[in-house]
Amino acid sequence: MQDCMEYTAPDHEAPPVDGYILQAPVCDRDAFALHMGMDKLDETIRAAKQLIDAGRGHERMSLTQLPEFMRDTPISASRWYALVAPDGEDNYFSPDLADEVAASYWSRIDKPLLVLHSGNDEFVPDRVNKEELVSHWRKLCKPNIASPLAGTIPGATHRVEEPEAEKWLCNTVIKFLQSMT
């Protein structure tokens, strides 16, 4: 998901695309907080920031600071901070981003956009109203950029492995692509 948002950056020199589909755009900070708790996550953010401030942002985060499922995945302090800090440069999908920050990302999208959250995404806290969040992101986009098909995939987990949810997703993507012609 971050790749799509980076692709829209003004300084990104990449071949043009016809549109964007964001399926399960999750705030990494919220997802990691679900697994390790906000206090522990904040501790890791402080540790990453200390390494960055010391000019050592390229160094790997200590394994004991990472969630257990990531302990075989090397990640630098700079990358960790970018993903999980409130002011991290890849924190595009946080539901609590200030509007002026969020608008700076969403308003630069200049091609048709379909945003689909997963209805039962295990990486999104229950406190997040996914429909309202998608609606808010749509309003931050330029007029007629965000598809009215945007919303939440009923019954889908993050990877959309449920047969009915897969079918719904495929049909919605087909409708979106047809609307671009």
mmCIF file with all atom_site columns, C-alpha atoms in Angstrom:
data_model
loop_
_atom_site.group_PDB
_atom_site.id
_atom_site.type_symbol
_atom_site.label_atom_id
_atom_site.label_alt_id
_atom_site.label_comp_id
_atom_site.label_asym_id
_atom_site.label_entity_id
_atom_site.label_seq_id
_atom_site.pdbx_PDB_ins_code
_atom_site.Cartn_x
_atom_site.Cartn_y
_atom_site.Cartn_z
_atom_site.occupancy
_atom_site.B_iso_or_equiv
_atom_site.pdbx_formal_charge
_atom_site.auth_seq_id
_atom_site.auth_comp_id
_atom_site.auth_asym_id
_atom_site.auth_atom_id
_atom_site.pdbx_PDB_model_num
ATOM 1   C CA . MET A 1 1   ? 0.000   0.000   0.000   1.00 0.00 ? 1   MET A CA 1
ATOM 2   C CA . GLN A 1 2   ? 2.789   2.411   0.851   1.00 0.00 ? 2   GLN A CA 1
ATOM 3   C CA . ASP A 1 3   ? 4.196   1.774   -2.628  1.00 0.00 ? 3   ASP A CA 1
ATOM 4   C CA . CYS A 1 4   ? 1.057   3.168   -4.257  1.00 0.00 ? 4   CYS A CA 1
ATOM 5   C CA . MET A 1 5   ? 1.204   6.265   -2.094  1.00 0.00 ? 5   MET A CA 1
ATOM 6   C CA . GLU A 1 6   ? 4.918   6.733   -2.832  1.00 0.00 ? 6   GLU A CA 1
ATOM 7   C CA . TYR A 1 7   ? 4.177   6.367   -6.538  1.00 0.00 ? 7   TYR A CA 1
ATOM 8   C CA . THR A 1 8   ? 1.985   9.465   -6.328  1.00 0.00 ? 8   THR A CA 1
ATOM 9   C CA . ALA A 1 9   ? 4.736   11.597  -4.779  1.00 0.00 ? 9   ALA A CA 1
ATOM 10  C CA . PRO A 1 10  ? 5.706   14.590  -6.935  1.00 0.00 ? 10  PRO A CA 1
ATOM 11  C CA . ASP A 1 11  ? 9.382   13.598  -7.025  1.00 0.00 ? 11  ASP A CA 1
ATOM 12  C CA . HIS A 1 12  ? 8.674   9.998   -8.042  1.00 0.00 ? 12  HIS A CA 1
ATOM 13  C CA . GLU A 1 13  ? 9.858   9.443   -11.587 1.00 0.00 ? 13  GLU A CA 1
ATOM 14  C CA . ALA A 1 14  ? 8.043   6.312   -12.691 1.00 0.00 ? 14  ALA A CA 1
ATOM 15  C CA . PRO A 1 15  ? 6.059   5.329   -15.764 1.00 0.00 ? 15  PRO A CA 1
ATOM 16  C CA . PRO A 1 16  ? 2.445   6.502   -15.643 1.00 0.00 ? 16  PRO A CA 1
ATOM 17  C CA . VAL A 1 17  ? -0.291  4.205   -14.429 1.00 0.00 ? 17  VAL A CA 1
ATOM 18  C CA . ASP A 1 18  ? -3.997  4.158   -15.263 1.00 0.00 ? 18  ASP A CA 1
ATOM 19  C CA . GLY A 1 19  ? -5.209  3.932   -11.676 1.00 0.00 ? 19  GLY A CA 1
ATOM 20  C CA . TYR A 1 20  ? -4.670  2.627   -8.163  1.00 0.00 ? 20  TYR A CA 1
ATOM 21  C CA . ILE A 1 21  ? -6.296  -0.092  -6.075  1.00 0.00 ? 21  ILE A CA 1
ATOM 22  C CA . LEU A 1 22  ? -5.617  -0.061  -2.346  1.00 0.00 ? 22  LEU A CA 1
ATOM 23  C CA . GLN A 1 23  ? -6.860  -3.295  -0.783  1.00 0.00 ? 23  GLN A CA 1
ATOM 24  C CA . ALA A 1 24  ? -6.581  -3.490  3.015   1.00 0.00 ? 24  ALA A CA 1
ATOM 25  C CA . PRO A 1 25  ? -4.754  -0.184  3.639   1.00 0.00 ? 25  PRO A CA 1
ATOM 26  C CA . VAL A 1 26  ? -3.707  -0.683  7.244   1.00 0.00 ? 26  VAL A CA 1
ATOM 27  C CA . CYS A 1 27  ? -1.946  1.624   9.672   1.00 0.00 ? 27  CYS A CA 1
ATOM 28  C CA . ASP A 1 28  ? 1.193   -0.298  10.602  1.00 0.00 ? 28  ASP A CA 1
ATOM 29  C CA . ARG A 1 29  ? 1.393   1.451   13.977  1.00 0.00 ? 29  ARG A CA 1
ATOM 30  C CA . ASP A 1 30  ? -2.087  0.244   14.933  1.00 0.00 ? 30  ASP A CA 1
ATOM 31  C CA . ALA A 1 31  ? -1.402  -3.257  13.607  1.00 0.00 ? 31  ALA A CA 1
ATOM 32  C CA . PHE A 1 32  ? 1.820   -3.648  15.587  1.00 0.00 ? 32  PHE A CA 1
ATOM 33  C CA . ALA A 1 33  ? 0.199   -2.165  18.699  1.00 0.00 ? 33  ALA A CA 1
ATOM 34  C CA . LEU A 1 34  ? -2.383  -4.961  18.542  1.00 0.00 ? 34  LEU A CA 1
ATOM 35  C CA . HIS A 1 35  ? 0.430   -7.522  18.766  1.00 0.00 ? 35  HIS A CA 1
ATOM 36  C CA . MET A 1 36  ? 2.817   -5.879  21.190  1.00 0.00 ? 36  MET A CA 1
ATOM 37  C CA . GLY A 1 37  ? 0.824   -3.238  23.073  1.00 0.00 ? 37  GLY A CA 1
ATOM 38  C CA . MET A 1 38  ? 1.137   0.524   22.695  1.00 0.00 ? 38  MET A CA 1
ATOM 39  C CA . ASP A 1 39  ? 3.601   0.933   25.590  1.00 0.00 ? 39  ASP A CA 1
ATOM 40  C CA . LYS A 1 40  ? 6.056   -1.556  24.103  1.00 0.00 ? 40  LYS A CA 1
ATOM 41  C CA . LEU A 1 41  ? 5.574   -0.053  20.644  1.00 0.00 ? 41  LEU A CA 1
ATOM 42  C CA . ASP A 1 42  ? 6.304   3.447   21.963  1.00 0.00 ? 42  ASP A CA 1
ATOM 43  C CA . GLU A 1 43  ? 9.456   2.056   23.587  1.00 0.00 ? 43  GLU A CA 1
ATOM 44  C CA . THR A 1 44  ? 10.634  0.686   20.227  1.00 0.00 ? 44  THR A CA 1
ATOM 45  C CA . ILE A 1 45  ? 9.889   4.023   18.548  1.00 0.00 ? 45  ILE A CA 1
ATOM 46  C CA . ARG A 1 46  ? 12.049  5.821   21.126  1.00 0.00 ? 46  ARG A CA 1
ATOM 47  C CA . ALA A 1 47  ? 14.860  3.278   20.576  1.00 0.00 ? 47  ALA A CA 1
ATOM 48  C CA . ALA A 1 48  ? 14.667  3.721   16.798  1.00 0.00 ? 48  ALA A CA 1
ATOM 49  C CA . LYS A 1 49  ? 14.676  7.515   17.166  1.00 0.00 ? 49  LYS A CA 1
ATOM 50  C CA . GLN A 1 50  ? 17.788  7.354   19.367  1.00 0.00 ? 50  GLN A CA 1
ATOM 51  C CA . LEU A 1 51  ? 19.621  5.340   16.694  1.00 0.00 ? 51  LEU A CA 1
ATOM 52  C CA . ILE A 1 52  ? 18.480  7.726   13.956  1.00 0.00 ? 52  ILE A CA 1
ATOM 53  C CA . ASP A 1 53  ? 19.511  10.801  15.962  1.00 0.00 ? 53  ASP A CA 1
ATOM 54  C CA . ALA A 1 54  ? 22.933  9.215   16.530  1.00 0.00 ? 54  ALA A CA 1
ATOM 55  C CA . GLY A 1 55  ? 23.379  8.765   12.773  1.00 0.00 ? 55  GLY A CA 1
ATOM 56  C CA . ARG A 1 56  ? 22.831  5.015   13.059  1.00 0.00 ? 56  ARG A CA 1
ATOM 57  C CA . GLY A 1 57  ? 19.379  4.707   11.470  1.00 0.00 ? 57  GLY A CA 1
ATOM 58  C CA . HIS A 1 58  ? 20.701  2.070   9.064   1.00 0.00 ? 58  HIS A CA 1
ATOM 59  C CA . GLU A 1 59  ? 21.349  -0.328  11.965  1.00 0.00 ? 59  GLU A CA 1
ATOM 60  C CA . ARG A 1 60  ? 19.036  -3.246  12.604  1.00 0.00 ? 60  ARG A CA 1
ATOM 61  C CA . MET A 1 61  ? 16.487  -2.992  15.394  1.00 0.00 ? 61  MET A CA 1
ATOM 62  C CA . SER A 1 62  ? 17.209  -5.329  18.295  1.00 0.00 ? 62  SER A CA 1
ATOM 63  C CA . LEU A 1 63  ? 15.273  -8.579  17.952  1.00 0.00 ? 63  LEU A CA 1
ATOM 64  C CA . THR A 1 64  ? 13.949  -8.202  21.489  1.00 0.00 ? 64  THR A CA 1
ATOM 65  C CA . GLN A 1 65  ? 12.319  -4.912  20.467  1.00 0.00 ? 65  GLN A CA 1
ATOM 66  C CA . LEU A 1 66  ? 10.344  -6.451  17.612  1.00 0.00 ? 66  LEU A CA 1
ATOM 67  C CA . PRO A 1 67  ? 7.144   -8.461  17.773  1.00 0.00 ? 67  PRO A CA 1
ATOM 68  C CA . GLU A 1 68  ? 7.854   -12.176 17.971  1.00 0.00 ? 68  GLU A CA 1
ATOM 69  C CA . PHE A 1 69  ? 6.553   -12.856 14.447  1.00 0.00 ? 69  PHE A CA 1
ATOM 70  C CA . MET A 1 70  ? 9.131   -10.416 13.019  1.00 0.00 ? 70  MET A CA 1
ATOM 71  C CA . ARG A 1 71  ? 12.219  -11.674 14.770  1.00 0.00 ? 71  ARG A CA 1
ATOM 72  C CA . ASP A 1 72  ? 13.489  -13.376 11.631  1.00 0.00 ? 72  ASP A CA 1
ATOM 73  C CA . THR A 1 73  ? 12.937  -10.214 9.548   1.00 0.00 ? 73  THR A CA 1
ATOM 74  C CA . PRO A 1 74  ? 15.783  -7.705  9.705   1.00 0.00 ? 74  PRO A CA 1
ATOM 75  C CA . ILE A 1 75  ? 14.524  -4.123  9.805   1.00 0.00 ? 75  ILE A CA 1
ATOM 76  C CA . SER A 1 76  ? 16.539  -0.950  10.219  1.00 0.00 ? 76  SER A CA 1
ATOM 77  C CA . ALA A 1 77  ? 15.754  1.674   12.814  1.00 0.00 ? 77  ALA A CA 1
ATOM 78  C CA . SER A 1 78  ? 14.896  4.150   10.046  1.00 0.00 ? 78  SER A CA 1
ATOM 79  C CA . ARG A 1 79  ? 12.460  1.768   8.358   1.00 0.00 ? 79  ARG A CA 1
ATOM 80  C CA . TRP A 1 80  ? 10.829  0.803   11.665  1.00 0.00 ? 80  TRP A CA 1
ATOM 81  C CA . TYR A 1 81  ? 10.389  4.458   12.572  1.00 0.00 ? 81  TYR A CA 1
ATOM 82  C CA . ALA A 1 82  ? 8.942   5.257   9.132   1.00 0.00 ? 82  ALA A CA 1
ATOM 83  C CA . LEU A 1 83  ? 6.313   2.548   9.574   1.00 0.00 ? 83  LEU A CA 1
ATOM 84  C CA . VAL A 1 84  ? 5.265   2.897   13.202  1.00 0.00 ? 84  VAL A CA 1
ATOM 85  C CA . ALA A 1 85  ? 6.003   6.400   14.463  1.00 0.00 ? 85  ALA A CA 1
ATOM 86  C CA . PRO A 1 86  ? 3.092   8.853   14.434  1.00 0.00 ? 86  PRO A CA 1
ATOM 87  C CA . ASP A 1 87  ? 5.255   11.154  12.300  1.00 0.00 ? 87  ASP A CA 1
ATOM 88  C CA . GLY A 1 88  ? 6.816   8.323   10.287  1.00 0.00 ? 88  GLY A CA 1
ATOM 89  C CA . GLU A 1 89  ? 7.194   9.030   6.588   1.00 0.00 ? 89  GLU A CA 1
ATOM 90  C CA . ASP A 1 90  ? 5.254   5.878   5.624   1.00 0.00 ? 90  ASP A CA 1
ATOM 91  C CA . ASN A 1 91  ? 2.388   6.422   8.058   1.00 0.00 ? 91  ASN A CA 1
ATOM 92  C CA . TYR A 1 92  ? -0.170  7.045   5.313   1.00 0.00 ? 92  TYR A CA 1
ATOM 93  C CA . PHE A 1 93  ? -3.144  5.111   6.665   1.00 0.00 ? 93  PHE A CA 1
ATOM 94  C CA . SER A 1 94  ? -3.361  6.145   10.301  1.00 0.00 ? 94  SER A CA 1
ATOM 95  C CA . PRO A 1 95  ? -6.940  7.010   11.267  1.00 0.00 ? 95  PRO A CA 1
ATOM 96  C CA . ASP A 1 96  ? -5.668  9.761   13.552  1.00 0.00 ? 96  ASP A CA 1
ATOM 97  C CA . LEU A 1 97  ? -3.500  11.659  11.071  1.00 0.00 ? 97  LEU A CA 1
ATOM 98  C CA . ALA A 1 98  ? -4.190  15.369  11.075  1.00 0.00 ? 98  ALA A CA 1
ATOM 99  C CA . ASP A 1 99  ? -6.288  16.332  8.055   1.00 0.00 ? 99  ASP A CA 1
ATOM 100 C CA . GLU A 1 100 ? -3.601  18.612  6.646   1.00 0.00 ? 100 GLU A CA 1
ATOM 101 C CA . VAL A 1 101 ? -1.085  15.733  6.729   1.00 0.00 ? 101 VAL A CA 1
ATOM 102 C CA . ALA A 1 102 ? -3.516  13.157  5.315   1.00 0.00 ? 102 ALA A CA 1
ATOM 103 C CA . ALA A 1 103 ? -4.713  15.600  2.643   1.00 0.00 ? 103 ALA A CA 1
ATOM 104 C CA . SER A 1 104 ? -1.136  16.111  1.477   1.00 0.00 ? 104 SER A CA 1
ATOM 105 C CA . TYR A 1 105 ? -1.064  12.403  0.536   1.00 0.00 ? 105 TYR A CA 1
ATOM 106 C CA . TRP A 1 106 ? -4.576  11.837  -0.763  1.00 0.00 ? 106 TRP A CA 1
ATOM 107 C CA . SER A 1 107 ? -4.853  15.062  -2.769  1.00 0.00 ? 107 SER A CA 1
ATOM 108 C CA . ARG A 1 108 ? -1.808  14.261  -4.888  1.00 0.00 ? 108 ARG A CA 1
ATOM 109 C CA . ILE A 1 109 ? -3.470  11.183  -6.390  1.00 0.00 ? 109 ILE A CA 1
ATOM 110 C CA . ASP A 1 110 ? -4.295  12.073  -9.980  1.00 0.00 ? 110 ASP A CA 1
ATOM 111 C CA . LYS A 1 111 ? -5.605  8.794   -11.404 1.00 0.00 ? 111 LYS A CA 1
ATOM 112 C CA . PRO A 1 112 ? -8.736  6.773   -10.563 1.00 0.00 ? 112 PRO A CA 1
ATOM 113 C CA . LEU A 1 113 ? -8.521  5.230   -7.108  1.00 0.00 ? 113 LEU A CA 1
ATOM 114 C CA . LEU A 1 114 ? -10.327 2.302   -5.502  1.00 0.00 ? 114 LEU A CA 1
ATOM 115 C CA . VAL A 1 115 ? -9.889  1.929   -1.734  1.00 0.00 ? 115 VAL A CA 1
ATOM 116 C CA . LEU A 1 116 ? -11.203 -1.259  -0.121  1.00 0.00 ? 116 LEU A CA 1
ATOM 117 C CA . HIS A 1 117 ? -10.771 -2.095  3.552   1.00 0.00 ? 117 HIS A CA 1
ATOM 118 C CA . SER A 1 118 ? -11.358 -5.656  4.714   1.00 0.00 ? 118 SER A CA 1
ATOM 119 C CA . GLY A 1 119 ? -14.458 -5.838  6.901   1.00 0.00 ? 119 GLY A CA 1
ATOM 120 C CA . ASN A 1 120 ? -12.908 -8.208  9.448   1.00 0.00 ? 120 ASN A CA 1
ATOM 121 C CA . ASP A 1 121 ? -9.275  -7.159  9.076   1.00 0.00 ? 121 ASP A CA 1
ATOM 122 C CA . GLU A 1 122 ? -7.371  -8.646  11.985  1.00 0.00 ? 122 GLU A CA 1
ATOM 123 C CA . PHE A 1 123 ? -4.764  -5.869  11.747  1.00 0.00 ? 123 PHE A CA 1
ATOM 124 C CA . VAL A 1 124 ? -7.218  -3.007  12.326  1.00 0.00 ? 124 VAL A CA 1
ATOM 125 C CA . PRO A 1 125 ? -8.345  -2.199  15.891  1.00 0.00 ? 125 PRO A CA 1
ATOM 126 C CA . ASP A 1 126 ? -12.066 -2.520  16.591  1.00 0.00 ? 126 ASP A CA 1
ATOM 127 C CA . ARG A 1 127 ? -12.203 1.208   17.452  1.00 0.00 ? 127 ARG A CA 1
ATOM 128 C CA . VAL A 1 128 ? -11.592 2.091   13.790  1.00 0.00 ? 128 VAL A CA 1
ATOM 129 C CA . ASN A 1 129 ? -14.731 2.604   11.696  1.00 0.00 ? 129 ASN A CA 1
ATOM 130 C CA . LYS A 1 130 ? -13.391 1.457   8.332   1.00 0.00 ? 130 LYS A CA 1
ATOM 131 C CA . GLU A 1 131 ? -16.344 2.784   6.301   1.00 0.00 ? 131 GLU A CA 1
ATOM 132 C CA . GLU A 1 132 ? -15.990 6.261   7.813   1.00 0.00 ? 132 GLU A CA 1
ATOM 133 C CA . LEU A 1 133 ? -12.224 6.194   7.287   1.00 0.00 ? 133 LEU A CA 1
ATOM 134 C CA . VAL A 1 134 ? -12.540 5.261   3.602   1.00 0.00 ? 134 VAL A CA 1
ATOM 135 C CA . SER A 1 135 ? -15.207 7.923   3.160   1.00 0.00 ? 135 SER A CA 1
ATOM 136 C CA . HIS A 1 136 ? -12.909 10.482  4.780   1.00 0.00 ? 136 HIS A CA 1
ATOM 137 C CA . TRP A 1 137 ? -10.008 9.534   2.499   1.00 0.00 ? 137 TRP A CA 1
ATOM 138 C CA . ARG A 1 138 ? -12.296 9.851   -0.528  1.00 0.00 ? 138 ARG A CA 1
ATOM 139 C CA . LYS A 1 139 ? -13.188 13.402  0.516   1.00 0.00 ? 139 LYS A CA 1
ATOM 140 C CA . LEU A 1 140 ? -9.489  14.300  0.769   1.00 0.00 ? 140 LEU A CA 1
ATOM 141 C CA . CYS A 1 141 ? -8.921  13.284  -2.858  1.00 0.00 ? 141 CYS A CA 1
ATOM 142 C CA . LYS A 1 142 ? -9.390  15.589  -5.818  1.00 0.00 ? 142 LYS A CA 1
ATOM 143 C CA . PRO A 1 143 ? -12.945 15.546  -7.214  1.00 0.00 ? 143 PRO A CA 1
ATOM 144 C CA . ASN A 1 144 ? -13.861 12.455  -9.251  1.00 0.00 ? 144 ASN A CA 1
ATOM 145 C CA . ILE A 1 145 ? -10.642 10.590  -8.385  1.00 0.00 ? 145 ILE A CA 1
ATOM 146 C CA . ALA A 1 146 ? -11.808 8.222   -5.633  1.00 0.00 ? 146 ALA A CA 1
ATOM 147 C CA . SER A 1 147 ? -14.287 5.657   -6.886  1.00 0.00 ? 147 SER A CA 1
ATOM 148 C CA . PRO A 1 148 ? -17.779 5.533   -5.391  1.00 0.00 ? 148 PRO A CA 1
ATOM 149 C CA . LEU A 1 149 ? -17.186 1.756   -5.244  1.00 0.00 ? 149 LEU A CA 1
ATOM 150 C CA . ALA A 1 150 ? -14.743 2.357   -2.369  1.00 0.00 ? 150 ALA A CA 1
ATOM 151 C CA . GLY A 1 151 ? -15.695 0.869   0.983   1.00 0.00 ? 151 GLY A CA 1
ATOM 152 C CA . THR A 1 152 ? -15.346 -2.306  2.992   1.00 0.00 ? 152 THR A CA 1
ATOM 153 C CA . ILE A 1 153 ? -15.197 -5.879  1.724   1.00 0.00 ? 153 ILE A CA 1
ATOM 154 C CA . PRO A 1 154 ? -17.923 -7.707  3.672   1.00 0.00 ? 154 PRO A CA 1
ATOM 155 C CA . GLY A 1 155 ? -16.613 -10.518 5.876   1.00 0.00 ? 155 GLY A CA 1
ATOM 156 C CA . ALA A 1 156 ? -13.036 -10.277 4.607   1.00 0.00 ? 156 ALA A CA 1
ATOM 157 C CA . THR A 1 157 ? -9.924  -10.742 6.674   1.00 0.00 ? 157 THR A CA 1
ATOM 158 C CA . HIS A 1 158 ? -6.757  -8.896  5.702   1.00 0.00 ? 158 HIS A CA 1
ATOM 159 C CA . ARG A 1 159 ? -5.791  -11.289 2.907   1.00 0.00 ? 159 ARG A CA 1
ATOM 160 C CA . VAL A 1 160 ? -9.371  -11.831 1.679   1.00 0.00 ? 160 VAL A CA 1
ATOM 161 C CA . GLU A 1 161 ? -9.287  -15.631 1.901   1.00 0.00 ? 161 GLU A CA 1
ATOM 162 C CA . GLU A 1 162 ? -13.029 -16.145 2.347   1.00 0.00 ? 162 GLU A CA 1
ATOM 163 C CA . PRO A 1 163 ? -14.723 -17.352 -0.886  1.00 0.00 ? 163 PRO A CA 1
ATOM 164 C CA . GLU A 1 164 ? -17.652 -14.911 -0.726  1.00 0.00 ? 164 GLU A CA 1
ATOM 165 C CA . ALA A 1 165 ? -15.340 -12.007 0.097   1.00 0.00 ? 165 ALA A CA 1
ATOM 166 C CA . GLU A 1 166 ? -13.020 -12.991 -2.764  1.00 0.00 ? 166 GLU A CA 1
ATOM 167 C CA . LYS A 1 167 ? -15.956 -13.021 -5.151  1.00 0.00 ? 167 LYS A CA 1
ATOM 168 C CA . TRP A 1 168 ? -17.149 -9.611  -3.895  1.00 0.00 ? 168 TRP A CA 1
ATOM 169 C CA . LEU A 1 169 ? -13.631 -8.182  -4.263  1.00 0.00 ? 169 LEU A CA 1
ATOM 170 C CA . CYS A 1 170 ? -13.213 -9.534  -7.820  1.00 0.00 ? 170 CYS A CA 1
ATOM 171 C CA . ASN A 1 171 ? -16.599 -8.203  -8.914  1.00 0.00 ? 171 ASN A CA 1
ATOM 172 C CA . THR A 1 172 ? -15.849 -4.771  -7.416  1.00 0.00 ? 172 THR A CA 1
ATOM 173 C CA . VAL A 1 173 ? -12.435 -4.589  -9.070  1.00 0.00 ? 173 VAL A CA 1
ATOM 174 C CA . ILE A 1 174 ? -13.999 -5.544  -12.423 1.00 0.00 ? 174 ILE A CA 1
ATOM 175 C CA . LYS A 1 175 ? -16.585 -2.773  -12.029 1.00 0.00 ? 175 LYS A CA 1
ATOM 176 C CA . PHE A 1 176 ? -13.825 -0.318  -11.141 1.00 0.00 ? 176 PHE A CA 1
ATOM 177 C CA . LEU A 1 177 ? -11.734 -1.264  -14.168 1.00 0.00 ? 177 LEU A CA 1
ATOM 178 C CA . GLN A 1 178 ? -14.760 -1.052  -16.441 1.00 0.00 ? 178 GLN A CA 1
ATOM 179 C CA . SER A 1 179 ? -15.493 2.444   -15.099 1.00 0.00 ? 179 SER A CA 1
ATOM 180 C CA . MET A 1 180 ? -12.053 3.557   -16.285 1.00 0.00 ? 180 MET A CA 1
ATOM 181 C CA . THR A 1 181 ? -12.704 2.799   -19.945 1.00 0.00 ? 181 THR A CA 1
#
